[in-house]
Each structure stands twice: as C-alpha cells, then as structure tokens.
XYZ file of C-alpha atoms in Angstrom:
604
model
C 20.920 61.919 93.097
C 22.176 60.139 90.043
C 22.418 61.857 86.667
C 21.912 59.568 83.698
C 23.094 60.723 80.327
C 21.685 59.075 77.191
C 24.342 59.084 74.509
C 22.144 57.638 71.744
C 22.256 59.848 68.700
C 18.723 61.103 67.844
C 17.349 59.919 64.506
C 14.292 60.528 62.389
C 12.437 58.313 59.906
C 12.620 60.233 56.680
C 10.522 58.938 53.724
C 11.968 58.409 50.311
C 11.160 60.342 47.192
C 7.529 59.941 46.089
C 4.783 60.920 43.635
C 1.885 63.070 44.752
C -1.174 64.523 42.996
C -1.403 68.282 42.706
C -3.766 69.813 45.265
C -3.802 66.480 47.106
C -4.164 66.763 50.862
C -2.045 64.216 52.759
C -1.650 63.282 56.432
C 1.664 61.447 56.861
C 3.222 60.650 60.273
C 7.007 60.743 60.732
C 8.750 59.865 64.036
C 12.048 60.746 65.725
C 13.801 58.553 68.298
C 16.802 58.840 70.600
C 18.313 61.845 72.376
C 18.064 62.968 75.999
C 14.444 62.917 77.092
C 12.641 64.925 79.656
C 10.498 62.332 81.401
C 7.965 64.908 82.392
C 7.016 65.168 78.743
C 3.789 63.695 77.449
C 5.565 61.013 75.464
C 8.984 59.511 75.037
C 9.402 60.345 71.331
C 10.667 63.476 69.734
C 7.933 65.889 68.762
C 7.128 66.149 65.055
C 7.130 69.781 64.115
C 3.800 70.525 62.431
C 4.323 74.175 61.556
C 6.865 76.320 59.761
C 8.171 73.636 57.458
C 9.463 74.881 54.133
C 8.711 73.727 50.564
C 11.740 74.399 48.414
C 12.530 73.862 44.772
C 8.931 74.139 43.498
C 8.481 75.626 40.050
C 6.259 78.314 41.517
C 8.586 79.193 44.399
C 8.400 78.258 48.046
C 5.517 77.722 50.370
C 4.712 76.794 53.922
C 1.935 74.983 55.753
C 1.332 72.107 58.127
C 2.741 68.670 57.687
C -0.656 67.107 58.350
C -2.265 68.940 55.437
C 0.163 69.487 52.585
C -1.364 70.986 49.424
C 1.096 70.133 46.657
C 1.464 72.246 43.553
C 2.580 71.045 40.140
C 6.215 70.265 39.384
C 8.984 68.710 41.485
C 8.962 69.834 45.114
C 11.484 69.236 47.916
C 9.786 68.903 51.285
C 11.830 69.640 54.423
C 10.586 69.145 57.967
C 12.281 69.205 61.338
C 12.039 67.207 64.542
C 13.221 68.763 67.844
C 15.023 66.886 70.633
C 13.231 67.990 73.783
C 16.305 67.623 76.013
C 18.819 69.488 73.857
C 16.412 71.543 71.789
C 18.451 70.534 68.790
C 16.805 70.261 65.369
C 16.898 67.104 63.303
C 16.032 67.866 59.635
C 14.384 65.589 57.086
C 14.135 66.262 53.363
C 12.549 64.279 50.505
C 11.529 64.960 46.909
C 7.902 64.919 45.711
C 7.055 64.629 42.000
C 3.749 66.481 41.746
C 1.405 65.046 39.090
C -1.356 67.362 37.741
C -4.842 66.491 39.093
C -8.074 66.523 37.003
C -9.976 69.781 36.956
C -13.722 69.032 36.595
C -16.153 71.931 36.291
C -19.872 71.089 36.462
C -22.104 72.852 33.953
C -25.922 72.824 34.309
C -28.957 74.661 35.664
C -28.543 75.925 39.211
C -32.209 76.886 39.616
C -34.608 73.988 38.950
C -38.215 72.972 39.523
C -38.928 70.190 41.973
C -39.564 66.889 40.227
C -37.890 68.036 37.015
C -35.070 66.206 35.239
C -31.927 68.209 34.460
C -28.732 67.364 32.546
C -25.296 68.118 34.030
C -21.851 67.594 32.531
C -18.168 68.464 32.799
C -15.345 68.685 30.272
C -14.482 65.301 28.816
C -10.854 64.104 29.133
C -10.127 60.865 27.236
C -9.237 58.030 29.598
C -10.633 59.684 32.723
C -13.693 58.309 34.567
C -16.406 60.246 36.359
C -18.496 59.431 39.451
C -21.648 61.495 40.010
C -23.881 61.960 43.027
C -26.521 64.444 44.127
C -28.011 65.718 47.350
C -31.759 66.190 46.958
C -32.073 64.186 43.755
C -31.591 60.858 41.991
C -28.703 60.511 39.559
C -28.803 58.606 36.270
C -25.289 58.278 34.812
C -24.557 57.564 31.182
C -22.341 54.526 30.560
C -18.607 55.081 29.939
C -17.153 56.792 27.942
C -20.142 59.160 28.206
C -20.049 59.173 32.005
C -18.998 62.843 31.975
C -22.760 63.535 31.465
C -25.544 62.671 33.910
C -29.239 63.315 34.525
C -30.598 64.355 37.908
C -34.256 63.810 38.825
C -34.741 66.436 41.498
C -36.874 65.859 44.579
C -39.936 68.010 45.125
C -37.863 70.049 47.582
C -34.548 69.979 49.511
C -32.973 72.768 51.596
C -29.396 72.293 50.333
C -29.339 70.423 47.023
C -26.151 70.021 45.031
C -24.535 68.011 42.235
C -21.155 66.351 42.894
C -18.691 64.823 40.427
C -15.336 63.175 41.078
C -13.009 62.872 38.084
C -10.226 60.250 38.225
C -7.141 59.918 36.010
C -6.947 56.142 35.533
C -3.186 56.322 34.718
C -1.972 58.271 37.758
C -4.884 57.604 40.097
C -5.181 61.353 40.780
C -8.686 62.664 41.251
C -10.525 65.843 42.088
C -14.096 66.630 43.128
C -16.273 69.556 42.077
C -19.619 70.575 43.563
C -22.428 72.705 42.141
C -24.994 74.223 44.498
C -28.591 74.152 43.242
C -31.824 75.831 44.276
C -35.080 73.814 43.974
C -38.258 75.781 43.432
C -41.325 73.700 44.448
C -43.769 72.664 41.696
C -46.791 74.910 41.993
C -49.387 72.370 40.840
C -48.911 68.633 40.335
C -50.838 65.374 40.671
C -51.871 62.109 39.055
C -54.851 60.860 37.064
C -55.695 57.210 37.820
C -58.673 54.921 37.240
C -60.698 54.233 40.376
C -60.233 50.450 40.434
C -58.354 48.095 42.751
C -55.150 48.555 40.748
C -55.446 52.366 40.481
C -54.463 52.016 36.822
C -52.514 55.101 35.663
C -54.291 57.110 32.985
C -51.615 58.129 30.487
C -52.090 60.617 27.647
C -54.806 62.507 29.511
C -54.793 66.201 28.626
C -54.840 68.519 31.663
C -55.456 72.227 31.119
C -55.213 75.192 33.476
C -57.746 77.778 32.333
C -58.618 81.342 33.253
C -62.172 81.616 32.063
C -62.134 80.518 28.433
C -58.403 81.176 28.052
C -55.976 78.275 28.364
C -53.072 79.311 30.626
C -51.121 76.066 30.356
C -51.577 72.552 28.953
C -49.814 69.297 29.789
C -50.307 65.558 29.234
C -50.041 62.798 31.806
C -47.042 60.473 31.516
C -47.167 56.635 31.719
C -47.550 56.878 35.525
C -50.493 59.282 35.176
C -48.405 62.213 36.500
C -48.882 65.828 35.447
C -47.446 69.139 36.682
C -47.485 72.900 36.153
C -44.197 74.442 37.278
C -45.368 78.036 37.525
C -48.850 79.124 38.580
C -49.644 82.621 39.836
C -52.069 82.995 42.715
C -55.640 83.379 41.522
C -58.886 81.677 40.508
C -58.805 79.150 37.683
C -60.442 75.972 36.417
C -58.769 72.615 35.795
C -59.992 70.775 32.719
C -59.269 67.134 31.881
C -59.853 65.315 28.603
C -59.318 61.693 27.581
C -59.753 59.929 24.245
C -59.834 56.452 25.787
C -62.816 54.284 24.879
C -65.708 53.701 27.263
C -65.769 50.301 28.974
C -66.362 48.337 32.158
C -70.120 48.747 32.489
C -72.188 45.555 32.346
C -75.098 43.736 33.973
C -73.198 43.289 37.256
C -72.982 47.077 37.562
C -76.667 47.341 36.654
C -77.558 44.979 39.524
C -75.425 47.020 41.942
C -77.200 50.196 40.824
C -80.612 48.542 41.272
C -79.786 47.313 44.770
C -78.234 50.602 45.894
C -81.196 52.582 44.542
C -83.599 50.812 46.911
C -81.253 50.539 49.924
C -80.706 53.480 52.318
C -77.035 52.512 52.566
C -75.079 50.805 49.808
C -74.637 47.075 50.601
C -71.269 46.998 48.827
C -68.044 47.934 50.658
C -66.490 49.122 47.404
C -69.204 51.753 46.839
C -66.811 54.462 48.086
C -66.569 57.414 47.766
C -70.347 57.765 47.826
C -70.482 61.059 45.947
C -68.235 59.858 43.130
C -69.729 56.404 42.504
C -73.251 57.745 42.926
C -72.382 60.126 40.103
C -70.882 57.303 38.024
C -74.057 55.233 38.464
C -76.388 58.130 37.623
C -75.990 57.597 33.875
C -79.252 59.360 32.967
C -78.119 62.451 34.915
C -81.338 62.638 36.927
C -79.622 63.311 40.246
C -80.703 59.985 41.743
C -79.986 56.309 41.204
C -82.884 54.318 39.772
C -83.797 51.186 37.834
C -83.734 53.344 34.698
C -79.991 53.867 35.204
C -79.607 50.090 35.496
C -81.600 49.549 32.289
C -79.483 52.074 30.389
C -76.285 50.329 31.534
C -77.617 46.996 30.229
C -78.685 48.576 26.953
C -75.205 50.065 26.596
C -73.699 46.658 27.409
C -75.409 45.024 24.418
C -74.865 48.104 22.174
C -78.529 49.039 21.888
C -77.425 52.558 22.798
C -74.024 54.125 22.151
C -73.813 56.759 24.886
C -75.258 57.940 28.195
C -76.942 61.285 28.851
C -74.342 61.902 31.579
C -71.373 61.295 29.248
C -68.660 58.676 28.840
C -66.088 59.532 31.553
C -66.464 60.913 35.064
C -63.669 62.603 37.060
C -63.250 63.236 40.772
C -60.843 65.418 42.794
C -59.401 62.979 45.336
C -58.644 64.473 48.746
C -57.035 61.255 49.968
C -59.771 59.992 52.286
C -62.046 58.584 49.528
C -64.967 60.597 50.906
C -64.241 64.323 50.823
C -63.753 65.358 47.239
C -65.318 67.145 44.310
C -67.005 65.809 41.185
C -65.817 67.387 37.948
C -68.503 68.945 35.754
C -68.847 67.359 32.308
C -68.890 69.640 29.277
C -68.775 66.787 26.722
C -68.638 62.965 26.892
C -64.847 62.995 27.354
C -64.170 66.459 28.884
C -64.829 67.752 32.417
C -63.657 70.623 34.631
C -63.666 71.857 38.225
C -63.097 75.336 39.734
C -59.660 75.779 41.310
C -58.102 78.500 43.473
C -54.300 78.633 43.657
C -52.462 80.228 46.570
C -49.509 77.895 47.300
C -47.873 74.724 45.913
C -50.387 71.869 45.938
C -50.756 68.221 44.913
C -54.087 67.497 43.251
C -54.878 63.843 42.489
C -57.720 63.011 40.108
C -59.673 59.753 39.860
C -61.436 58.684 36.662
C -64.193 56.156 35.920
C -66.385 55.264 32.974
C -70.032 56.058 33.586
C -71.872 52.887 34.562
C -68.759 51.024 35.801
C -69.670 51.437 39.473
C -67.649 48.415 40.640
C -64.485 49.700 38.943
C -63.849 46.581 36.886
C -62.400 48.441 33.889
C -58.667 48.209 33.181
C -57.986 50.832 30.532
C -56.953 50.350 27.812
C -59.146 47.308 27.222
C -58.501 44.514 24.741
C -60.926 41.692 24.046
C -59.704 38.178 24.757
C -61.583 35.298 23.146
C -62.327 31.963 24.780
C -63.510 28.665 23.350
C -67.110 27.625 24.017
C -67.745 24.141 25.375
C -69.810 21.795 23.204
C -70.961 18.391 24.476
C -73.124 17.339 21.535
C -73.150 17.459 17.753
C -76.107 18.878 15.852
C -76.608 17.773 12.219
C -78.768 20.182 10.256
C -79.768 21.112 6.730
C -78.520 24.272 5.109
C -81.013 26.984 4.114
C -83.350 25.650 6.789
C -83.979 27.135 10.226
C -82.813 25.216 13.266
C -82.612 26.042 16.959
C -79.518 25.872 19.144
C -79.844 26.077 22.953
C -77.239 27.991 24.997
C -76.792 26.549 28.486
C -74.943 27.590 31.657
C -72.672 24.853 32.955
C -70.286 24.357 35.835
C -71.625 26.840 38.375
C -71.922 25.582 41.934
C -74.316 28.428 42.775
C -77.696 27.847 41.092
C -78.755 31.470 41.715
C -77.560 34.108 39.260
C -78.074 37.830 39.870
C -76.580 39.219 36.682
C -75.110 38.017 33.424
C -73.407 39.666 30.474
C -72.743 37.374 27.497
C -70.804 38.280 24.359
C -70.709 35.601 21.622
C -68.849 36.023 18.353
C -69.783 33.904 15.298
C -68.812 33.560 11.653
C -71.627 35.332 9.816
C -70.383 33.886 6.516
C -71.211 30.372 7.703
C -74.370 30.912 9.684
C -77.129 33.501 9.986
C -78.543 34.235 13.453
C -82.191 34.997 12.799
C -83.526 35.334 16.345
C -82.828 34.844 20.049
C -85.584 33.436 22.257
C -85.583 33.278 26.043
C -88.066 32.623 28.810
C -86.074 34.764 31.278
C -88.034 37.983 32.007
C -86.125 41.170 31.338
C -83.348 39.607 29.257
C -82.256 41.992 26.510
C -80.048 41.258 23.529
C -78.610 42.658 20.342
C -77.378 40.783 17.250
C -75.040 42.748 14.984
C -71.850 42.382 12.951
C -71.171 38.785 13.951
C -71.847 39.385 17.664
C -74.610 38.211 19.988
C -74.706 40.445 23.075
C -76.932 39.519 26.011
C -77.557 41.367 29.284
C -79.748 40.560 32.269
C -80.020 41.457 35.945
C -82.863 41.473 38.418
C -83.567 41.854 42.125
C -85.049 38.352 41.997
C -82.309 35.771 41.322
C -82.435 33.387 38.391
C -82.514 29.845 39.749
C -80.873 27.419 37.329
C -81.228 24.259 39.402
C -83.902 22.772 37.077
C -83.369 24.426 33.693
C -79.942 25.705 32.650
C -80.906 26.917 29.174
C -80.674 30.705 29.291
C -81.664 31.354 25.673
C -82.125 29.595 22.329
C -80.731 30.783 19.023
C -82.658 30.456 15.774
C -80.078 29.852 13.046
C -79.652 29.063 9.397
C -76.535 27.496 7.890
C -75.339 29.426 4.850
C -72.625 26.998 3.714
C -71.969 23.282 4.125
C -70.211 22.483 7.414
C -68.688 19.072 6.807
C -66.841 18.749 10.120
C -68.732 19.343 13.315
C -67.641 22.873 14.287
C -68.094 25.084 17.282
C -69.502 28.145 15.552
C -69.176 30.488 18.554
C -66.358 32.127 20.475
C -66.879 33.719 23.875
C -65.460 37.156 24.726
C -63.421 37.366 27.922
C -65.729 40.225 28.945
C -68.535 37.713 29.499
C -69.441 37.778 33.182
C -71.829 36.100 35.622
C -72.433 37.366 39.161
C -74.413 36.382 42.236
C -76.959 38.568 44.002
C -74.201 40.388 45.916
C -72.463 41.316 42.640
C -69.627 38.881 43.295
C -68.252 37.592 40.008
C -68.711 33.827 39.539
C -65.552 32.305 38.090
C -66.721 28.669 37.769
C -69.299 29.332 35.036
C -68.992 28.412 31.376
C -71.398 28.057 28.455
C -72.319 24.914 26.548
C -73.356 25.165 22.881
C -73.527 22.102 20.650
C -71.262 21.897 17.636
C -72.945 21.978 14.229
C -72.628 19.882 11.084
C -74.627 21.199 8.129
C -75.566 19.692 4.765
C -77.183 21.554 1.897
C -80.209 19.466 0.827
C -82.885 20.390 -1.702
C -86.164 18.725 -2.692
C -86.783 17.647 -6.272
C -85.218 15.083 -8.609
C -81.827 15.250 -6.881
C -83.148 15.128 -3.301
C -82.890 12.061 -1.053
C -84.580 10.761 2.072
C -82.762 11.716 5.274
C -83.259 11.630 9.061
C -81.153 13.516 11.638
C -81.572 13.888 15.404
C -79.712 16.524 17.426
C -78.337 17.403 19.885
C -77.079 13.963 20.755
C -76.883 13.331 23.696
C -79.972 15.403 24.477
C -80.873 16.960 27.837
C -84.034 18.901 27.070
C -85.285 19.140 23.495
C -84.475 16.764 20.614
C -84.610 18.248 17.134
C -85.718 15.795 14.438
C -84.927 16.952 10.898
C -85.949 14.915 7.858
C -86.303 15.246 4.104
C -88.976 13.796 1.792
C -88.018 13.787 -1.912
C -91.654 13.003 -2.759
C -95.034 12.967 -1.058
C -95.995 9.959 1.029
C -97.309 8.582 4.296
C -94.844 9.297 7.090
C -94.590 7.638 10.462
C -91.943 8.696 13.006
C -91.907 6.842 16.323
C -89.738 6.493 19.441
C -88.562 3.034 20.555
C -86.666 2.182 23.745
C -83.491 0.065 23.955
C -85.573 -3.148 24.272
C -87.388 -2.427 21.020
C -90.639 -1.483 22.777
C -92.682 1.188 21.004
C -92.936 4.333 23.162
C -94.900 6.839 21.111
C -95.672 8.049 17.580
C -94.458 11.558 16.869
C -95.726 11.732 13.268
C -98.253 9.523 11.514
C -99.755 11.313 8.499
C -99.425 12.076 4.796
C -96.927 14.801 4.009
C -95.794 16.683 0.924
C -92.222 16.564 -0.410
C -89.851 18.945 1.397
C -87.679 19.470 4.452
C -89.142 19.224 7.950
C -88.015 20.034 11.478
C -89.837 19.042 14.630
C -88.953 19.049 18.328
C -89.473 16.293 20.864
C -89.112 16.585 24.661
C -88.435 13.095 26.123
C -89.274 14.393 29.593
C -92.903 14.987 28.611
C -93.276 11.236 28.036
C -91.743 10.470 31.423
C -88.705 8.842 29.871
C -85.690 8.207 32.074
C -82.007 8.490 31.243
C -81.046 5.875 28.663
C -80.633 4.875 25.026
C -83.565 5.313 22.623
C -84.213 5.090 18.893
C -86.044 7.394 16.513
C -87.569 5.384 13.644
C -88.855 6.865 10.388
C -90.901 4.867 7.840
C -92.142 6.425 4.608
C -94.447 4.948 1.963
C -93.892 7.330 -0.933
C -95.464 7.671 -4.327
C -92.666 5.772 -6.054
C -90.356 4.733 -3.248
C -90.165 3.783 0.415
C -87.775 4.665 3.251
C -86.950 3.059 6.610
C -84.316 4.591 8.895
C -83.426 4.307 12.620
C -81.291 6.873 14.510
C -79.931 6.090 17.972
C -79.942 8.877 20.572
C -79.086 9.210 24.273
C -81.336 11.032 26.714
C -79.777 12.523 29.894
C -82.101 13.965 32.504
C-alpha cells in the first residue's frame, strides 16, 4: 500500500468585477482545481457550492440563493461563493463585485377580455431611447414603427385557449431588458360571415348593410368591410331574421344568360356545369317570379339588356345562405329590389356566409362594381354621304371562326351631335334593340343558332349626318360589355364588328348646288350605295362597266327632277365576280351636262 499525497495548493477561478442588469437571471460556471482528491468521487474537480452563498454590500441588505440563478437587485453588490476541497473539506472562497444596472419595467395596458376576430390596442409606458418587441399568442401583432413601438395592435383569432400579449423592453444603452405578459380571454364571435358575389372570383361585396332583426325591430346593424366580412359580437339565443341590403347597381345579365335560361327551361337537367346551386340560380333566372324558368324570363333579360325595361318583377339582387356545399342552402326573401331577409335561429356561435347575384345573371359574369370600357370598332371601307339625307350603314360580324352564334349582346355608342340614328333594320328573327341617349343596344338569342357563313351583316343602321364630316371618321365605339356566345353559352373571344367610316358633305339643291356622284362602301361586299345630286332636271343614265370597259348593266335611265338621290346596287344579283368595276353617270340637263366615273372594288 502506497499513500500518495498531493501537495498542490487548491485554487478557484474567480471572475472579475462586472455589470449586471437588475432582476437578471444568470447561470455562470466557476471551477476549482488542485487539492487532495478522493478518486471515488464523480469527478476530479472541486465541487462548486450551489447553495448558501451570501450577497453582501447590497443597498437593500443581504440575500441568498443559488449560484446558477442569481437575481440581482439594484446598486453595487459583492458576491461571495465557496468551493470545497473534497479531500480536506476545506473551503476556498471567491468574491467579486457586481454593479447592478436598473432594468426596464414594462407594464402592458389593454383589454383583457376581447371578442374573437376583433382588433385591440395595447401599450406600455414610453421611455425615450428604449425599444419594444411585441408578440401575441392567439393573435396577429401589428407594431407601430419606432419611436411609437411602445404601442401595438393585436388582431385576435376567433378563439384560443390561452391567449396573451407579450412585450420585451430593451435599454439600448445598457442592453438590459425585461419582459411583461398580459393574459387575455377571447370570447367567440356569436354571428359572423361574408357576403360575396357568386362568380368564379367570389368577388367580395363591400358596403353591404347586414341587420339582425327581432320582428320589425332592428337589434343590431353592421356593414361589410372590403373583404365582405361582417360580424355581431353579442347575440342572445332566440329567433331572429337576417336582412341584407345593397345599393350596388344591377348588371351582368345579357343575351348569353337569356340563352342559358331558354335551354335550361326545356331540359330536365341543366346542361351547364356552372348552374349550381340549382335552387339559387333557378331563383336568379326566374326574373318574372313565376316559380318556373321559361322563355318569358329569357325575353325579359334581353329587354333589360337593351334598356327596354328598367327592372324585373323579382327584383334587382338575389341572396342565398351558403352552407358550403353549393347545394344545401336557403334563398333570401326579397322585400324590395335591393333588400332581402331570411329567418334565423341563434343558439351558439355560428359562421353564416351569404352569396349574392343580380337577377338574370345566371352565369355569374358580373364583377361588381362595374365600369364600362370602350373599344374601337373596325372599319374596312369609307362611306361618302350627303348631310341631311338618309343613308344606310351595315354592321357586320368579323373574325369569328365559329359561324354559328347562339347569343349576342351589342352596345354601340355614337356622337348624337354628328349623326342621327333613325332606325335599325335586321332580317334576324327575334332581334330586339333600343336607341337612346347616344347608345344603340341590341340583344338576341335563340334555340336555333344563327349561321353567319353566307351573310355576316347582323343589322343595318339608317342614319342622317347632322354636320359635315370632312375626315372619314369611325362614328361608333363599342362597349366592353358587348358579348357573343355559341350555343353552349361559351363566350366567343375572336369576334369583332366591322362598320365603315363615314365622310359627310352638306349639299343642297338650287342655284348653289352642283352635280355629284358617290359610291360607298368601297370596297363593297354586299350592297353598294350610290348617292348623287342633280342641280337641275334632266335625263339621267347610271350604268356599271367592268375593268375592260364593257357595259354590264344600266341602273338608271330616265328623266329625273333636281334633288338628291340614293339608290342601292347588289353586284351579286348580276353574277359579278370579285374585281374592279366602274359606276358611270351621264346627265343631259336643262342647261348643263355631267359625266362622271367612280371606281369601286367588289369582294365576294
């Protein structure tokens, strides 16, 4: 047996003087080495004493605690701790001075009982130079920018079991910080939901008034926000009615919807996948409030499209309680064109989503609020006409690859100071129109498609120029609401209209009048208008000559009185092919003669 004695003097690592924040919790590790060790111990180092250390010299007296969790008070504190040599049981002291710096003292102020989904403001006392970091459990925090970061907003969730607001205040000079927490109770919203348009985008309906009523008495009123959201924080159990009202304008209904109503009325099952939910869209299509879809509903939608009527018997807006499956729901009952209600029983917190549609807009094409965009109208030819004299202007469909049209809604705007629209003529059965306030509105749909493979003129306008039009102008603008659809109510996007541009001169008969000859449109596809003026009576001969100078036919060969004349000539009736032709006019008047040739191009 050999006894080994270690004569190394035990030492400890004692830290130097330091700064600490008041109420700061620290976990420092100090070690002791040397001394006679008992090798049966768990380690070879001296044990750091973690209890019964003494704080001396503090301004508020002495204290005790554990080395691994010192809570410093303000002032200058001397910390003493002791290590014990396991072999000799001797104590090795260590002392160091701590300068305790005051920590921030935030105190959150704000509502501790809130309603789910509400926004609440919280704040603490502002200390210049300090910064604040906010967070929340059960809510989303919006912090004001510095130096106003001592205030925040919390958007509370609908519910959370243990919500709270947390702020950490930091002194940017000393680095000391402290955290305060405020426990909150969230009461669930009793009644909430959204109002959105029933289209592909589910457009939020803002500024819709939602009322909770007990009989005729209004219990509470709110208005939907930009997302369409509404809520009632407190609702007692009982029987009520929910009333909605909007001031948004009617829109969306057109001939495409009319065709869909016609087809659905005769089909046992709707042929359109978007005709869901059945109960709601059936109600939206039943504009005459008969209880069934019919061709009369379709006619009323077309009449409303062209402004021949200004309202529907059913109202302007329809509303539907959406149960989330697009089938099971409840139609609201209309009490006026823009107001509807439904019975409601409240027993527990509930989310009630509402869908809205304009009557007649069964395909949900409306995007409220609506603004009219204007498009330029194509014009291949130039028509030269006389002012104060009627002339006709064909309107043609161009560009479509599908010759069959099931529905069309056309909205043309014109300058009624330059031209008067006297009539609209069409050979299409069932086409309806309205001319008012500088607008030409046209609507048509039918179960039999319109085949445009041979004749693409959909209607002809009878016009009169009111002022001289020196430069050839396109007198019409097309509203972006103009729409063409096929028989399955699919919108055709490759369709545009062609209307010739117009150049107008004001000519009068009498001493100041002159001979004239004009042919339009040029080039011509269907009907050539031939306008001419005779300042005096005479024998008139108007003939057509081909490009080789060969006479084709006489159009006029008779004596005529002085005045302005307009006649129409269809080159196809003479079997003419595509090419260049000439219209020749010869007049033997009472005191003068006239000979004029106008070149025109015919395209089959």
